[in-house]
Short mmCIF file of C-alpha atoms and ligand atoms in Angstrom, two decimals:
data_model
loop_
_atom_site.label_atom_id
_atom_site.label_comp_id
_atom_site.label_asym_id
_atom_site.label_seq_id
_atom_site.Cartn_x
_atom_site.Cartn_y
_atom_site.Cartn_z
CA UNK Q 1 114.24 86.64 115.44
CA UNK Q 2 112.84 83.83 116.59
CA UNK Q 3 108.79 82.71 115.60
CA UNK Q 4 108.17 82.32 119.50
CA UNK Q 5 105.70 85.04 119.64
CA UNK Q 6 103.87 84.22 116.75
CA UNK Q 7 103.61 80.65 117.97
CA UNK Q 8 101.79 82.36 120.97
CA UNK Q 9 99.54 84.17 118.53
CA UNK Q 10 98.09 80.94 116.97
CA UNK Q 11 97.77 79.05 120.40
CA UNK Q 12 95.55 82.32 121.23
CA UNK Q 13 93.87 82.70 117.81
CA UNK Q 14 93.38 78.67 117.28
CA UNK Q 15 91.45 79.02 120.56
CA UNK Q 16 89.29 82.27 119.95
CA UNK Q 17 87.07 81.76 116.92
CA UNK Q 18 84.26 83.97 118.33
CA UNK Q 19 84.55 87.58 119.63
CA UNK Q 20 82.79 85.81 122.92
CA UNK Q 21 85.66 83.44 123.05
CA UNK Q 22 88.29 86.45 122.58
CA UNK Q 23 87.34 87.79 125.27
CA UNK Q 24 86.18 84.74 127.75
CA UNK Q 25 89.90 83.70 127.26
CA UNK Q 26 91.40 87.81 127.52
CA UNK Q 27 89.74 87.52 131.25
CA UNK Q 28 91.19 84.34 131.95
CA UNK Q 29 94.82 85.60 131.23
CA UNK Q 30 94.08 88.94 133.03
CA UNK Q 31 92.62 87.29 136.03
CA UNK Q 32 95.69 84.70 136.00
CA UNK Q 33 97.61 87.52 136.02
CA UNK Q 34 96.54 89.20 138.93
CA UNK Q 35 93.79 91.37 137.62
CA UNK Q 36 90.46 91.92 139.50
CA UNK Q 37 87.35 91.73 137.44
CA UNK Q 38 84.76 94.62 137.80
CA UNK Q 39 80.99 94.60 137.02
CA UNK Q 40 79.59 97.42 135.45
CA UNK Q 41 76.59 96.99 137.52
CA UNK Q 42 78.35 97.28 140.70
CA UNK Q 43 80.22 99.84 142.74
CA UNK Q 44 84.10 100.46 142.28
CA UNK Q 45 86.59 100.14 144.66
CA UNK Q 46 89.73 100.90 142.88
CA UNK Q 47 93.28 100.88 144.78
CA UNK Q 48 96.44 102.43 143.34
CA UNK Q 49 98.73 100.11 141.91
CA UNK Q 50 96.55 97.46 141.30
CA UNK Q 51 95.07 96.15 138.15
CA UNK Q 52 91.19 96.05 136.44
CA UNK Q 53 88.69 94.50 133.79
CA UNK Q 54 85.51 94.97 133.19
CA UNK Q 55 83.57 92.97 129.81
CA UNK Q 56 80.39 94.59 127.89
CA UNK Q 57 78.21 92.16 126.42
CA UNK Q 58 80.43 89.94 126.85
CA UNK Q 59 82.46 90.84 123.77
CA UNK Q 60 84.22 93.83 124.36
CA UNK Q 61 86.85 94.47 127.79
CA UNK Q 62 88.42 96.60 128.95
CA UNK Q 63 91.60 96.24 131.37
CA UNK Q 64 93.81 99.17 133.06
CA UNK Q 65 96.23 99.41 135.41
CA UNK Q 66 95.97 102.22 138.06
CA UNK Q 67 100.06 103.82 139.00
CA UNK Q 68 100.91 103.64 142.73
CA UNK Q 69 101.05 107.38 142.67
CA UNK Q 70 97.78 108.43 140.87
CA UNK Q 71 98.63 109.65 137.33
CA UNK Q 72 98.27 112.77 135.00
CA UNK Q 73 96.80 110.94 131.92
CA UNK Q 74 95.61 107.54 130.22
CA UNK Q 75 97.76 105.70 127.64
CA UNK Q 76 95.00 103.34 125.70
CA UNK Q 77 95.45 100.80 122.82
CA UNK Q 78 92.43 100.14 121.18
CA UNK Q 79 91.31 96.72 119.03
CA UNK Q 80 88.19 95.42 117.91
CA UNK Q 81 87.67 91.75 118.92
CA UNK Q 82 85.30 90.87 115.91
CA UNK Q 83 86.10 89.10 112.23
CA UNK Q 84 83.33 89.25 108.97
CA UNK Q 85 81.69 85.47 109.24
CA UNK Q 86 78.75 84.02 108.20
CA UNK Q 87 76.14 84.17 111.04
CA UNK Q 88 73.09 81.67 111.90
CA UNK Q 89 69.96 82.67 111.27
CA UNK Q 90 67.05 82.01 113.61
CA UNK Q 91 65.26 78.66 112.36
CA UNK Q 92 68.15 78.20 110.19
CA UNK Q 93 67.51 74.64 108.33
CA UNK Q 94 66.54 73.93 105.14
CA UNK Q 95 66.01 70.92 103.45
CA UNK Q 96 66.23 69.80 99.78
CA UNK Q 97 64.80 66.67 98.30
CA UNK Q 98 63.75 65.14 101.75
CA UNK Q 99 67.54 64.72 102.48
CA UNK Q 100 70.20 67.66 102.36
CA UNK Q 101 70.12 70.02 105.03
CA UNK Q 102 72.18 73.80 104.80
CA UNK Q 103 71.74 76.41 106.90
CA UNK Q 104 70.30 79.94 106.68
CA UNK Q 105 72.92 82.48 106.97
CA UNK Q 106 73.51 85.91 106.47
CA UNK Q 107 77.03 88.17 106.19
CA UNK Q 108 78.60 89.34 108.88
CA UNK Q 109 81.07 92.42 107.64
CA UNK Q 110 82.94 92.92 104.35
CA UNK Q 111 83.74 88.84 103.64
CA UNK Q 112 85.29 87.39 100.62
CA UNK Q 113 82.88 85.12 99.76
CA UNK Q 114 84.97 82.57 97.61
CA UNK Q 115 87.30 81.87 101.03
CA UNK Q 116 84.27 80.18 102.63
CA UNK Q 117 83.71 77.43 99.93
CA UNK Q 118 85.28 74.03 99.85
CA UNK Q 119 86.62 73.70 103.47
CA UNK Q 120 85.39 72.48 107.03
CA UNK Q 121 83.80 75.52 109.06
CA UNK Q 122 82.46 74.89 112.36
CA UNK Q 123 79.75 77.01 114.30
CA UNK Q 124 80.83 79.37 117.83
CA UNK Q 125 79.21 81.59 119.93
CA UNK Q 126 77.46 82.41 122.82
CA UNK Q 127 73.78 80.91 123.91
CA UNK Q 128 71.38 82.26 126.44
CA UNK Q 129 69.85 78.79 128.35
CA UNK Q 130 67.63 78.61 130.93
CA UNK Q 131 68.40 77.28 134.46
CA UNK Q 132 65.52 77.00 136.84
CA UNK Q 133 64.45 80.61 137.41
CA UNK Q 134 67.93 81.94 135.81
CA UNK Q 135 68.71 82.69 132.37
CA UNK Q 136 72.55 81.83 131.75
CA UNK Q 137 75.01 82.82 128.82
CA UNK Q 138 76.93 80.06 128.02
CA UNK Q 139 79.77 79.74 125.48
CA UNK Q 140 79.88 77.13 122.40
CA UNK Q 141 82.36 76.12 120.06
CA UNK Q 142 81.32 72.79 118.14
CA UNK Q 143 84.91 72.02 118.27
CA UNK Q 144 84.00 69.29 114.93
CA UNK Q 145 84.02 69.59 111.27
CA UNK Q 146 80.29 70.39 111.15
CA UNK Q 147 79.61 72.13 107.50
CA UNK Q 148 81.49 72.93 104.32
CA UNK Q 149 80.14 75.40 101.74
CA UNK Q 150 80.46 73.57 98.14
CA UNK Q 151 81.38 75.02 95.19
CA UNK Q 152 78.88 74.28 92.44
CA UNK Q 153 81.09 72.28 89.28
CA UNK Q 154 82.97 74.23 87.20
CA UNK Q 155 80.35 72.37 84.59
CA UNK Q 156 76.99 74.02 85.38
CA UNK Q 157 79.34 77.25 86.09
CA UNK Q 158 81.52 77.64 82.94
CA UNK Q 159 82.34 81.73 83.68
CA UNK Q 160 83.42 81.10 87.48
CA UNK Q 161 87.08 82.08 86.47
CA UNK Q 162 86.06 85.07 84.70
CA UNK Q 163 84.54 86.43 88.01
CA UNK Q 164 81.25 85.54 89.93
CA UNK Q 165 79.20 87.76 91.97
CA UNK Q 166 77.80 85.89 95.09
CA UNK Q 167 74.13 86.00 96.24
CA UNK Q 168 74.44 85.86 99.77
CA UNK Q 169 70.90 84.04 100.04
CA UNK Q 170 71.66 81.28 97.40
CA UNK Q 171 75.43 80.23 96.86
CA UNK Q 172 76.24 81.08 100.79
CA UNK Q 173 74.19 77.92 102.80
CA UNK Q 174 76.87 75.74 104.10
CA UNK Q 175 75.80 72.32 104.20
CA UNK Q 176 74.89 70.13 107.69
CA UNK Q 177 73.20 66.86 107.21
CA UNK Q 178 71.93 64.32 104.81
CA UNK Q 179 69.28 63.69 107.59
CA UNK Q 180 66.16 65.85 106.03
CA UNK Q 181 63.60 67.16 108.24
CA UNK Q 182 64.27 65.33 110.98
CA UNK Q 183 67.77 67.50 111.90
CA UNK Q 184 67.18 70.27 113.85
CA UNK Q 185 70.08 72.82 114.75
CA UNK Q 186 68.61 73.90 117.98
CA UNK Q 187 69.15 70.06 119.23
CA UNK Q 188 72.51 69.90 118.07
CA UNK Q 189 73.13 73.17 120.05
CA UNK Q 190 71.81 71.37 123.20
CA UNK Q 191 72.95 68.56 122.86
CA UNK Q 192 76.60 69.90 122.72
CA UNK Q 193 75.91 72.30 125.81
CA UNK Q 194 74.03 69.03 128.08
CA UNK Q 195 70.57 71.17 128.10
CA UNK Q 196 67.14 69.99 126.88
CA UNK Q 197 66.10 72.13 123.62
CA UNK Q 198 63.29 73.76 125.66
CA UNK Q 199 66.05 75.50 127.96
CA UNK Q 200 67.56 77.47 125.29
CA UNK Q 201 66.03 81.01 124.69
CA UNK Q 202 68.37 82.73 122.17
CA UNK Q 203 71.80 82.56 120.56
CA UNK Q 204 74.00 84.44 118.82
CA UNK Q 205 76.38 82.29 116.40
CA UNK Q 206 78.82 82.36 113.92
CA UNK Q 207 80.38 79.90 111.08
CA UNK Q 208 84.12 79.47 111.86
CA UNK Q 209 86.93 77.93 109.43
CA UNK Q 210 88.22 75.24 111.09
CA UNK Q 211 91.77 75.38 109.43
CA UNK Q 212 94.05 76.22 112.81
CA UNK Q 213 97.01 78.79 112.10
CA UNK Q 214 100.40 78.14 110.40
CA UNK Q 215 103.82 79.25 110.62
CA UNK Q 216 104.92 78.76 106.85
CA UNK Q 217 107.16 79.73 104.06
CA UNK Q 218 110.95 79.10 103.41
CA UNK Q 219 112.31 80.62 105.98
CA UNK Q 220 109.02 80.65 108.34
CA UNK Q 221 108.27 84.36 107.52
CA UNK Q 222 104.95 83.93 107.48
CA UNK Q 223 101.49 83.01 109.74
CA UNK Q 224 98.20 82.43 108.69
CA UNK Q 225 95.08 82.34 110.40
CA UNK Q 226 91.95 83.12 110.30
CA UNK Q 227 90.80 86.21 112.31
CA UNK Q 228 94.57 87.91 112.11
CA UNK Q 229 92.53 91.21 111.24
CA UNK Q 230 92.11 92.17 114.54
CA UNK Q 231 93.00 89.25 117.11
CA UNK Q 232 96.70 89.93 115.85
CA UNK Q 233 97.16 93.66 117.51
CA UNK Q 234 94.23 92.57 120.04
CA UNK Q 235 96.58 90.35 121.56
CA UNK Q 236 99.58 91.81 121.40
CA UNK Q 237 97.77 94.60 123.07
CA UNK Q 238 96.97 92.01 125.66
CA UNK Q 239 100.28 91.19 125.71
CA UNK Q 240 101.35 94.77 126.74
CA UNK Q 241 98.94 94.99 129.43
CA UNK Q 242 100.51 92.05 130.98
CA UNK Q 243 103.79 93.19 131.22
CA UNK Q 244 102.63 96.68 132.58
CA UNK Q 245 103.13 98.50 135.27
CA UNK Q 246 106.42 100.85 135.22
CA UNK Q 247 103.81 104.08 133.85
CA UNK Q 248 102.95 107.10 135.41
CA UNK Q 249 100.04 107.38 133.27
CA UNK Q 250 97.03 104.71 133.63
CA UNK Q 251 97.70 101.73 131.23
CA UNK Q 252 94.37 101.10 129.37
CA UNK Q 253 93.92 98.08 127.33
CA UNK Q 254 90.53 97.95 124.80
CA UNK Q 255 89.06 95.78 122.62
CA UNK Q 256 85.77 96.62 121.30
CA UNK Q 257 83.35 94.71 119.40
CA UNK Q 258 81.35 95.14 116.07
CA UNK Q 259 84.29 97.26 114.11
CA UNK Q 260 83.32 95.09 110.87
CA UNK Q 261 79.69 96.46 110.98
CA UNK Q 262 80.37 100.27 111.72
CA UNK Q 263 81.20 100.13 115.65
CA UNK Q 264 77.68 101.68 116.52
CA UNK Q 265 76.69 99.54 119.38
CA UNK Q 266 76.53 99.39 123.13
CA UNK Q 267 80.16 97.46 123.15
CA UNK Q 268 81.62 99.10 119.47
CA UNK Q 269 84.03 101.61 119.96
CA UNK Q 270 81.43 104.33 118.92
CA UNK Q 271 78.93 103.35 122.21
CA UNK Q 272 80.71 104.70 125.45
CA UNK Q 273 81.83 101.80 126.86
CA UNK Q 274 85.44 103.56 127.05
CA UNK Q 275 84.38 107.02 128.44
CA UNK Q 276 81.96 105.66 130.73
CA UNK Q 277 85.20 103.58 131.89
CA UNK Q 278 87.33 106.39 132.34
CA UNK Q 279 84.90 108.38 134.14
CA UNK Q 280 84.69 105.76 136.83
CA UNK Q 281 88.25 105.42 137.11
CA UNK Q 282 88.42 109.07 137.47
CA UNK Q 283 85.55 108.82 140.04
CA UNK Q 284 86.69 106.09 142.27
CA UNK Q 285 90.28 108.25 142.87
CA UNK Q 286 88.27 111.01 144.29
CA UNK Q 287 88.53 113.25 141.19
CA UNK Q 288 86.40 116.10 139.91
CA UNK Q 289 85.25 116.07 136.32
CA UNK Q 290 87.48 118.58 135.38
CA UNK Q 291 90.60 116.16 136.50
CA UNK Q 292 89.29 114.06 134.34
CA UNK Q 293 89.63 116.42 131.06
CA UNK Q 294 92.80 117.52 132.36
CA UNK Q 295 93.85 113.76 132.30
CA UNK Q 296 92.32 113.34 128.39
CA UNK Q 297 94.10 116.19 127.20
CA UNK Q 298 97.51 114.47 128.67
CA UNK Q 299 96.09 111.07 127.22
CA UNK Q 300 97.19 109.22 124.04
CA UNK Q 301 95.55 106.15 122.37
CA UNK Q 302 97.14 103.60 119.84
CA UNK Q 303 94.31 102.05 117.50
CA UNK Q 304 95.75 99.15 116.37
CA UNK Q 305 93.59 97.55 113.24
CA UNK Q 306 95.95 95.53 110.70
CA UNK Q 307 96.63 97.34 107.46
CA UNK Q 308 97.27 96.17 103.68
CA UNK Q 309 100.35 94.77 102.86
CA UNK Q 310 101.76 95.15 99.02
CA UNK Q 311 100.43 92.63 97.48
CA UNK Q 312 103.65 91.08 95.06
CA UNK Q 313 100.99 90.37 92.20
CA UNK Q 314 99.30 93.74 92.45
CA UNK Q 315 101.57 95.76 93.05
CA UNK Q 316 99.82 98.65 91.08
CA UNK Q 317 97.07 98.45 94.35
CA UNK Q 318 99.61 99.82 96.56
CA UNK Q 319 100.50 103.61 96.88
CA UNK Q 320 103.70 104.52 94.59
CA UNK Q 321 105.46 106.10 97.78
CA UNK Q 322 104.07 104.81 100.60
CA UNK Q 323 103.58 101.00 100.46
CA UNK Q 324 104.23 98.52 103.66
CA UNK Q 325 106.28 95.84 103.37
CA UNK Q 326 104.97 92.81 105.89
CA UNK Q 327 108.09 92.22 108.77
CA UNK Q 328 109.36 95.86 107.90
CA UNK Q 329 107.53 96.71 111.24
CA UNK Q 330 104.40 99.22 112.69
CA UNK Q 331 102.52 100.01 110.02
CA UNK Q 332 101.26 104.14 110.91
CA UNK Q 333 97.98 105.02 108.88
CA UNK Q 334 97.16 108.01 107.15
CA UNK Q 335 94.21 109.19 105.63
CA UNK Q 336 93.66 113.35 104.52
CA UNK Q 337 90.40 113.04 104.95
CA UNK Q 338 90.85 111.51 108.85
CA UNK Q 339 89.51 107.48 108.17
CA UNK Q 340 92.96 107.74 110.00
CA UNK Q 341 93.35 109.80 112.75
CA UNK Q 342 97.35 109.78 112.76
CA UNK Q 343 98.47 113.48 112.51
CA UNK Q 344 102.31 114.89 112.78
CA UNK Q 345 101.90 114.91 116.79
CA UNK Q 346 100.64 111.69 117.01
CA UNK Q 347 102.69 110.20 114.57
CA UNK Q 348 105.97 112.05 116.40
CA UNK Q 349 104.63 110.35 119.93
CA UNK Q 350 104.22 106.65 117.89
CA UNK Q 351 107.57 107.07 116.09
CA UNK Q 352 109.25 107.88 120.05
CA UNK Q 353 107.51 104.65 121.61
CA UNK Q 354 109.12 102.71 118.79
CA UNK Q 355 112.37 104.13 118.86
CA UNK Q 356 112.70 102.99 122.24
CA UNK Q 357 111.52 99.61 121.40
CA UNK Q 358 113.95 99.24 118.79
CA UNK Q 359 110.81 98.58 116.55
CA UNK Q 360 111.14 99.46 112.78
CA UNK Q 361 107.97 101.77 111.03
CA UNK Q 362 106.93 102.11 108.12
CA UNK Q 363 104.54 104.46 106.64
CA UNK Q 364 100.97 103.39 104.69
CA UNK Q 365 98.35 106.03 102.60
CA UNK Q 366 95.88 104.33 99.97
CA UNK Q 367 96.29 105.03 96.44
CA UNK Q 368 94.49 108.65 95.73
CA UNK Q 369 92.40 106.73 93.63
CA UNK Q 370 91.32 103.96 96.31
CA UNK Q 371 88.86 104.65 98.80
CA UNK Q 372 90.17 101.99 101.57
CA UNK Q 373 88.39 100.82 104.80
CA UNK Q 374 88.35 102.82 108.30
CA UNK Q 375 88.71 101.71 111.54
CA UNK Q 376 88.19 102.48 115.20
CA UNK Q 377 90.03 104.78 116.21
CA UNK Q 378 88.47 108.15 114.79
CA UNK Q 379 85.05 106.88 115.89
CA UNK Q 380 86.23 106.28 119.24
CA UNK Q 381 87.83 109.79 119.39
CA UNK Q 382 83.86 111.15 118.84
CA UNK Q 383 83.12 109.67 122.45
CA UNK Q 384 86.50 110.47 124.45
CA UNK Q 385 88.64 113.00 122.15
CA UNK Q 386 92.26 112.47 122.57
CA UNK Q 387 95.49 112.41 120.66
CA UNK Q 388 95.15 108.83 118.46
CA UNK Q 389 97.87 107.26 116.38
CA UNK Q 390 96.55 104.81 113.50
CA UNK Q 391 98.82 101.66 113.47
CA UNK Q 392 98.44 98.21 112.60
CA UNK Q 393 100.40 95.07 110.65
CA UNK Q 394 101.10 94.80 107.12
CA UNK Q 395 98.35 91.73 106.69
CA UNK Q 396 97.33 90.47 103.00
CA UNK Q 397 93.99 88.94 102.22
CA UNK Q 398 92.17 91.19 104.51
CA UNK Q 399 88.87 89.90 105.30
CA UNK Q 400 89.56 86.08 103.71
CA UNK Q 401 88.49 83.58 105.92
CA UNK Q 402 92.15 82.81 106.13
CA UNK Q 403 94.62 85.57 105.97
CA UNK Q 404 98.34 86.29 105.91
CA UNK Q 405 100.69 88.20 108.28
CA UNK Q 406 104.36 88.44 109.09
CA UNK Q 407 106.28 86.71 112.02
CA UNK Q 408 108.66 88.73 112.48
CA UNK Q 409 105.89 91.73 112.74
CA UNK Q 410 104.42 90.16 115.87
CA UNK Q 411 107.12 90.61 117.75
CA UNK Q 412 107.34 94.11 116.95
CA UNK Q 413 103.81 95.06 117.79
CA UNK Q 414 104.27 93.18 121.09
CA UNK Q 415 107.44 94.76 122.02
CA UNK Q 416 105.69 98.25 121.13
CA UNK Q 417 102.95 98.14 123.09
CA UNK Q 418 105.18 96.98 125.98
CA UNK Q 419 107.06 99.31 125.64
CA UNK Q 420 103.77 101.86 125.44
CA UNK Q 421 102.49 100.86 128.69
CA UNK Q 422 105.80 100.94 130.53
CA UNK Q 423 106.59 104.43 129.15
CA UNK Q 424 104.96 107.52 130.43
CA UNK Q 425 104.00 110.10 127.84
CA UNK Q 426 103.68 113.87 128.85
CA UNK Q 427 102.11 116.61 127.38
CA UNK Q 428 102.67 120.50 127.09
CA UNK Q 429 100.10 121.17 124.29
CA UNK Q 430 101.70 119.29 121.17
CA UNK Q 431 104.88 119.47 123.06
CA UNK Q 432 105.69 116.03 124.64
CA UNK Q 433 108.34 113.71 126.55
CA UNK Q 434 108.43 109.69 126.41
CA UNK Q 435 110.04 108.83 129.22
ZN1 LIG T 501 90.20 95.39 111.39
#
């Protein structure tokens, strides 16, 4: 196999350090592409055979593709388009001894704390600015090595290597300026986006670790980045969407925002950004609501969040039967209690797609003694209930400011979701056809 996708993957992560930029540079590639944007504040005109996107808040989209010849169902792969980070508080300097500056911040999501320290981080984001009687969101991404977050000496800290629990509010204030009170954050913002400081109202920004991603290893099996967990399935999902079209089923194409914090917002998977998005599709065809139930219950979504790799130096972490492997393939989730929603018939529908990708699987259930994360996919299912498959990449260092993935696994997830999107799935109760 050959590392050409994953090269793809770091030109797209290396340019998307903020879920604002994720999705600023999802439209562009969409709209490139031949897909129309949509408003949600405006009326739909939706043609058969053509393809969509509409953005909430900027930081979630969603893109579809409607048949040529209507369609009986929707085939979704859902994403989330956010990372844990550090975020900037409002009035966010503070200055020691007349002279060193840091910044107020607070976590974003489950972080590893030590990843931050001792490396350049840069700040990205969106910013509302004012523009004669308009208010404007504008994108930033200080693209400079602005802050670094250092360690205190191993000196005044004998026990670090014997484990050290991080106060957010102390050890976490990555460092700006030697330039006292005299540096203000706001101006640098301004400065950066051409306004005066009086013209910007608001922002919402994030610390960013400015190390781009790698292709490493002896044999190049590996890529790093930051943000793999979940720009890595969001864009092969992307990828799918792009090479759609061949379904008799409506290709949808999600990523949702806030998945590190619990999803419940306007644009997380658990606000109803998706079903509000279906309806309309349904809508604009000239369909009753009861189509549109008729078309969920013939419906299948992928939720595609990366999942835990065996670790080789903790090996005892890792479920004694059911342990993933990174480049062995599509990592399917379980969980008995439903943190996964993958069940026999949607594992059976997965396992079909892959088989006719010629894309290995593998199989991944926490330790019984491990409680593990969640994801997106059985919160979304509370909004629009459907048949949802669990999946993701073997990934280690989940939630490091730089984590680990497989090459080879890229491919796969592209080629699956592909695949996916070309394929039409039917339904006769639990019953089904990919064909
Ligand atoms: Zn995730």
């Amino acid at each position: 196999m050959s590392n050409k996708y994953a090269q793809e993957l770091i030109e797209f992560l290396d340019k998307s350090p903020s879920p604002f930029h994720v999705i600023a540079n999802m439209e562009k590639e969409l709209s490139e592409n031949g897909f129309h944007p949509l408003c949600e504040n405006e009326k739909w005109d939706l043609k058969q055979g053509e393809g969509y996107y509409v953005t909430r808040n900027s930081s979630s989209i969603i893109a579809f593709i409607i048949p040529k010849e209507g369609f009986n169902g929707f085939q979704i792969m859902a994403s989330h388009s956010d990372s844990p980070a550090l975020k900037i508080k409002t009035n966010p300097e503070i200055v020691t001894e007349n002279s060193y500056v840091t910044l107020n911040v607070e976590k974003y999501g489950g972080l590893i704390c030590s990843t931050w320290f001792d490396r350049p981080l840069s700040v990205a984001g969106r910013v509302m600015v004012r523009n004669n009687s308009k208010v404007e969101e504008r994108l930033i991404d200080i693209d400079k090595d602005l802050l670094i977050l250092p360690n205190l000496a191993i000196h005044m800290n004998r026990d670090v290597n014997d484990g050290y629990k991080y106060n957010a509010q102390k050890d976490m204030l990555p460092l700006l300026s030697m330039g006292g009170k005299d540096v203000k954050f706001k101006e640098i913002v301004a400065e950066y986006l051409g306004v005066t400081e009086n013209e910007i109202l608001s922002m919402d920004l994030q610390c960013y670790n400015r190390e781009g991603g790698r292709i490493w290893g002896l044999n190049d099996e590996f890529v790093s980045s930051r943000r793999l967990d979940d720009l890595e399935c969001a864009y092969s999902s992307l990828r799918g969407i792009l090479a759609a079209g061949k379904s008799k089923n409506a290709a949808v194409h999600c990523v949702f925002d806030n998945e590190e914090v619990g999803s419940g917002t306007k644009q997380g998977a658990a606000g109803d950004f998706l079903k509000a998005t279906l309806s309309r599709i349904n809508a604009a065809m000239g369909n009753t609501e009861a189509d549109l139930y008729r078309y969920i219950s013939n419906s299948f979504m992928i939720s595609a969040d990366n999942a835990h790799a065996l670790h080789p130096n903790y090996k005892e972490k890792a479920d004694p039967t059911n342990s993933v492997i990174i480049n062995k393939g599509i990592v399917v989730k379980h969980s008995a209690n439903q943190k996964y929603t993958t069940d026999a018939v949607s594992q059976a529908v997965l396992e079909t797609v892959c088989k006719k990708a010629e894309v290995p699987t593998q199989n991944f259930l926490n330790r019984s003694d491990i409680l593990g994360g969640s994801t997106l996919g059985n919160i979304s299912t509370s909004q629009v209930s459907l048949k949802t498959v669990d999946i993701g990449l073997a990934q280690l260092a989940m939630h490091s400011s730089y984590e680990t993935a497989g090459t080879a696994d890229v491919e796969y997830l592209i080629r699956t979701a592909e695949t996916f999107f070309n394929s039409t799935i039917n339904f006769s109760n639990n019953n089904f056809e990919v064909l």
